[in-house]
PDB file of C-alpha atoms in Angstrom:
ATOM      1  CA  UNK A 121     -15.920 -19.631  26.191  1.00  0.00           C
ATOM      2  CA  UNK A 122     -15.322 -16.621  23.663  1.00  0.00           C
ATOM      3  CA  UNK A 123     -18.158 -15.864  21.020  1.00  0.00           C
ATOM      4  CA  UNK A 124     -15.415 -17.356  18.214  1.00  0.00           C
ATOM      5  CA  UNK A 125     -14.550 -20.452  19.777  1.00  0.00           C
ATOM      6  CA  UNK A 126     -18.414 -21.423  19.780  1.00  0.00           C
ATOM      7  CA  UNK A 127     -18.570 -21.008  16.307  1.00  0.00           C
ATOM      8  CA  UNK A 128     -17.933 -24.144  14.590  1.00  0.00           C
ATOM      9  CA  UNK A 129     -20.086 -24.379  11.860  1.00  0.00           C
ATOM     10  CA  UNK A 130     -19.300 -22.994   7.858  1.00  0.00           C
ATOM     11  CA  UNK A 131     -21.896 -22.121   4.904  1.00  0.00           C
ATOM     12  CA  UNK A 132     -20.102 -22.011   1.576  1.00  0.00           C
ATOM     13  CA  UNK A 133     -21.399 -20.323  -1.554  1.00  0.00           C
ATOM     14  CA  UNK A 134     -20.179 -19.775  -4.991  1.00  0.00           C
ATOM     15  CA  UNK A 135     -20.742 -16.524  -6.613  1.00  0.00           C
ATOM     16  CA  UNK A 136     -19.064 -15.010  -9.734  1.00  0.00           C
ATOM     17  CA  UNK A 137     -15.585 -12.972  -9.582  1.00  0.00           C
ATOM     18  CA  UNK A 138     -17.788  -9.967 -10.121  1.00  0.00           C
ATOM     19  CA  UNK A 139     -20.304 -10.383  -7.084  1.00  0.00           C
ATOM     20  CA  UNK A 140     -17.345 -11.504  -5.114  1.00  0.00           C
ATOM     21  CA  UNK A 141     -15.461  -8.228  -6.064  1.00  0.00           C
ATOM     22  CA  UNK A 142     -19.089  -6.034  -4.752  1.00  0.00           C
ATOM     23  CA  UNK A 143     -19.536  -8.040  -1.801  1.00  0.00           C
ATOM     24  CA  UNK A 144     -15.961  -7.268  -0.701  1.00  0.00           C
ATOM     25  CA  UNK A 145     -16.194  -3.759  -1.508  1.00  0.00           C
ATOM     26  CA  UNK A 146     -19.740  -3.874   0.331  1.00  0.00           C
ATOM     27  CA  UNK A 147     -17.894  -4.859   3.058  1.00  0.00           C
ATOM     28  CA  UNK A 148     -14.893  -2.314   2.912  1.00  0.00           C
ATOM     29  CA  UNK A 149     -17.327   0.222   2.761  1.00  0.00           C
ATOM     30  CA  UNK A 150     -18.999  -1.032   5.936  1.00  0.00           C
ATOM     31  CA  UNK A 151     -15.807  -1.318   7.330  1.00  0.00           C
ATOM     32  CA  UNK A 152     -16.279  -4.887   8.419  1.00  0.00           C
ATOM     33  CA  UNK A 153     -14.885  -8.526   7.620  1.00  0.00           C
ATOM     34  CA  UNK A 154     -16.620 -10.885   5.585  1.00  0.00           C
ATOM     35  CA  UNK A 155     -18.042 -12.656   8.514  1.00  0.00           C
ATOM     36  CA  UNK A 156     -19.483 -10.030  10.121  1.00  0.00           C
ATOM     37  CA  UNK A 157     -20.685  -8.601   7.088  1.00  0.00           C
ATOM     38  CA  UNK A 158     -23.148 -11.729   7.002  1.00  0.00           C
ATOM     39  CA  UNK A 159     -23.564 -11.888  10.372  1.00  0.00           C
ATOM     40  CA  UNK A 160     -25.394  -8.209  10.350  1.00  0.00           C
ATOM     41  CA  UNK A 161     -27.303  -8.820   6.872  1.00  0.00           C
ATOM     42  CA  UNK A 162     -28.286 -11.623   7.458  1.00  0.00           C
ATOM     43  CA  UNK A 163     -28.573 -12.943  10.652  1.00  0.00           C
ATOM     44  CA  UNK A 164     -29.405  -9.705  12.149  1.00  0.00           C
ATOM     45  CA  UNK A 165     -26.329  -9.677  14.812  1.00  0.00           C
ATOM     46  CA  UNK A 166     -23.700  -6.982  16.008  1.00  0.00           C
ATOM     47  CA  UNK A 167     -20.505  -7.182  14.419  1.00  0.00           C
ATOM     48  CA  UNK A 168     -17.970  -8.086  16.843  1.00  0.00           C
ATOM     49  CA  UNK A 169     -15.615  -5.750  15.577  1.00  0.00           C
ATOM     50  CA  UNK A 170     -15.139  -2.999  12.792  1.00  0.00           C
ATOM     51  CA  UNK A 171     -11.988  -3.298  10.814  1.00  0.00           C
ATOM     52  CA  UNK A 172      -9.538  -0.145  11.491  1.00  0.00           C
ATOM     53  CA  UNK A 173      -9.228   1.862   8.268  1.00  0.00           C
ATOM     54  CA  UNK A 174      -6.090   4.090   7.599  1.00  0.00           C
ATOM     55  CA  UNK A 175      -6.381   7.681   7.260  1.00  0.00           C
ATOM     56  CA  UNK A 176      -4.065   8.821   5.187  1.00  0.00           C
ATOM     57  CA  UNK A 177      -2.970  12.791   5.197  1.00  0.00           C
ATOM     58  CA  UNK A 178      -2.712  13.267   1.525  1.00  0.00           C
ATOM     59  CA  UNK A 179      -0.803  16.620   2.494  1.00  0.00           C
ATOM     60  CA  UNK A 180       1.659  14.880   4.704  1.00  0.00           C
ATOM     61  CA  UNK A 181       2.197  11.810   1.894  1.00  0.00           C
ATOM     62  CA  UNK A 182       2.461  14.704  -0.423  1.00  0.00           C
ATOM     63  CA  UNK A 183       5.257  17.203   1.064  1.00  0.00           C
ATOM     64  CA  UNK A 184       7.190  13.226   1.670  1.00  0.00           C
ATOM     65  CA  UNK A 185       7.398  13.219  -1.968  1.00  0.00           C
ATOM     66  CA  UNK A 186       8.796  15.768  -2.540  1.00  0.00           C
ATOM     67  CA  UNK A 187      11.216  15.321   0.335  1.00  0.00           C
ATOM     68  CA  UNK A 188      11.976  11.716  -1.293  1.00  0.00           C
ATOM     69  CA  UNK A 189      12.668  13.392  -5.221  1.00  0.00           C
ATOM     70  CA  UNK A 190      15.092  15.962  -3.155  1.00  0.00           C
ATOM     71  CA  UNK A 191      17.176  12.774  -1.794  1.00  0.00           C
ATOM     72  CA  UNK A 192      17.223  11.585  -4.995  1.00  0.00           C
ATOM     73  CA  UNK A 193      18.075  14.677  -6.959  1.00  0.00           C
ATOM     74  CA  UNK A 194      21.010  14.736  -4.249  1.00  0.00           C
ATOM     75  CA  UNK A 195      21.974  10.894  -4.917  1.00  0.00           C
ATOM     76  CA  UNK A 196      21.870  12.210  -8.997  1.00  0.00           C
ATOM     77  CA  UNK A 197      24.183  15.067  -8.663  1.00  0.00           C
ATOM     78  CA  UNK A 198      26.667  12.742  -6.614  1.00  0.00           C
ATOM     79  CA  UNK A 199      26.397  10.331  -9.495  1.00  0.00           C
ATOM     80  CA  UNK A 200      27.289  12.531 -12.272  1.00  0.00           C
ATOM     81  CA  UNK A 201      30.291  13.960 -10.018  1.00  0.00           C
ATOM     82  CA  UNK A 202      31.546  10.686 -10.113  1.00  0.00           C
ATOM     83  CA  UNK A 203      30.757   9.759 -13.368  1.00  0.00           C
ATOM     84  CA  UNK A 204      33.126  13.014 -14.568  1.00  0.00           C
ATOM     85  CA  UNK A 205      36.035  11.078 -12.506  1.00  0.00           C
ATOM     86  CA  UNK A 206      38.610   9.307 -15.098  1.00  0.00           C
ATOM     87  CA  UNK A 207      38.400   6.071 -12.822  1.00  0.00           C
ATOM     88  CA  UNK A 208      34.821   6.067  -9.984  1.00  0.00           C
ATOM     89  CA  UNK A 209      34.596   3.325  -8.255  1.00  0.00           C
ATOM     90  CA  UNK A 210      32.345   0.556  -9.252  1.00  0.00           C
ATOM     91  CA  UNK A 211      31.318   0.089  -6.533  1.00  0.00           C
ATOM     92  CA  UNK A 212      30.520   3.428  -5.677  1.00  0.00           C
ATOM     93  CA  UNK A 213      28.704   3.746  -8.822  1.00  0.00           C
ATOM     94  CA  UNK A 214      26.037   0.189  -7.442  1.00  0.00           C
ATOM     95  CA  UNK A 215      25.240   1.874  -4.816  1.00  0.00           C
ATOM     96  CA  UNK A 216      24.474   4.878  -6.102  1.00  0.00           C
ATOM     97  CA  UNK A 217      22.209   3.330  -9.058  1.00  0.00           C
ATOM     98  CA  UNK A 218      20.624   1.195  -6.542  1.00  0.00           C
ATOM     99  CA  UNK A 219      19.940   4.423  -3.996  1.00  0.00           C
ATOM    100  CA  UNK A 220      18.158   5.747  -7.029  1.00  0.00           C
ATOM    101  CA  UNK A 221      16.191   2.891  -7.807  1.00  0.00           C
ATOM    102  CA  UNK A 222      15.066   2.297  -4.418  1.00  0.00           C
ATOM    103  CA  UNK A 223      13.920   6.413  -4.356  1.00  0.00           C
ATOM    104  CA  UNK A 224      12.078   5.447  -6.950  1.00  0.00           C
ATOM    105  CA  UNK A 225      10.121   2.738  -5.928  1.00  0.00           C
ATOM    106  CA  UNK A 226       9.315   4.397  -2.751  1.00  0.00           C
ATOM    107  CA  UNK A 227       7.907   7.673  -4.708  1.00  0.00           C
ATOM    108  CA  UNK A 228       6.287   4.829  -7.249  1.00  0.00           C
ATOM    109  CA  UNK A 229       4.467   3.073  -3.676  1.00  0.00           C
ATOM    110  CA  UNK A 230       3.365   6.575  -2.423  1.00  0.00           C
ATOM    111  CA  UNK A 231       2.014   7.793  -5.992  1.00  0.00           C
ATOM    112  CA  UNK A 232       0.256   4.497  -6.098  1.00  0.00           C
ATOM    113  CA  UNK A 233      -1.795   4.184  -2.654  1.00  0.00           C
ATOM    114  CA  UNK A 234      -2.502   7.681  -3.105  1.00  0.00           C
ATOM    115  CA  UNK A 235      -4.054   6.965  -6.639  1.00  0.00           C
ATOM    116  CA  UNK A 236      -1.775   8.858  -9.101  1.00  0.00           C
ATOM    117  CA  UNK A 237      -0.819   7.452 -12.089  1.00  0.00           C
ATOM    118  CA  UNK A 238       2.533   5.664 -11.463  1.00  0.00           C
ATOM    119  CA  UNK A 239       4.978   6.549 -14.653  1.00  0.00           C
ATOM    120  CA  UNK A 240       8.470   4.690 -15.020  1.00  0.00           C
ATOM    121  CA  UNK A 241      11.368   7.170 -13.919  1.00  0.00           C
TER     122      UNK A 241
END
């Protein structure tokens, strides 16, 4: 029988938002779940696992950026082509708004998980 399955038992304990936020972020740091966390302070065991953290190439995320405002400046210069037409299509016009709002929620997602201050465009 695995090492989970024999675990049946559960200690609760209520703590305030704040030393709920630090023992999570204890735990982050540790790289570890909650579980094992305990399991290691207090009960003095080896974690069964460690919890994979994401390296992110802040170079790489950064150069996508820029690659993602180029599509967009692209999808912008189409737009105003067509807006000079007497008669664009509506429909061409949707997509094109909605090509640019999608660029930029995707530079908006980047600039976030890379910590940058995320400014309506």
């Amino acid at each position: 029988m695995s090492e989970k399955r024999k675990r049946s038992e559960v200690i609760q304990v209520r703590v305030s938002p704040e030393e709920k936020a630090s023992f999570l972020e204890r735990c982050k740091n540790a790289g570890l779940t909650a579980g094992d966390y305990i399991r290691v302070a207090c009960l003095k065991q080896k974690p069964l696992r460690r919890v994979k953290r994401i390296t992110l190439s802040q170079e790489l995320i950064t150069r996508f950026i820029g690659v993602i405002l180029k599509y967009g400046n692209n999808l912008n210069q189409i737009a105003r082509k067509l807006n000079q037409l007497h008669n664009p299509a509506e429909e061409d016009m949707r997509a094109i708004h909605l090509g640019l709002a999608q660029i930029r929620e995707m530079r908006n997602l980047l600039r976030k998980a890379l910590g940058y201050d995320v400014r309506k465009a």
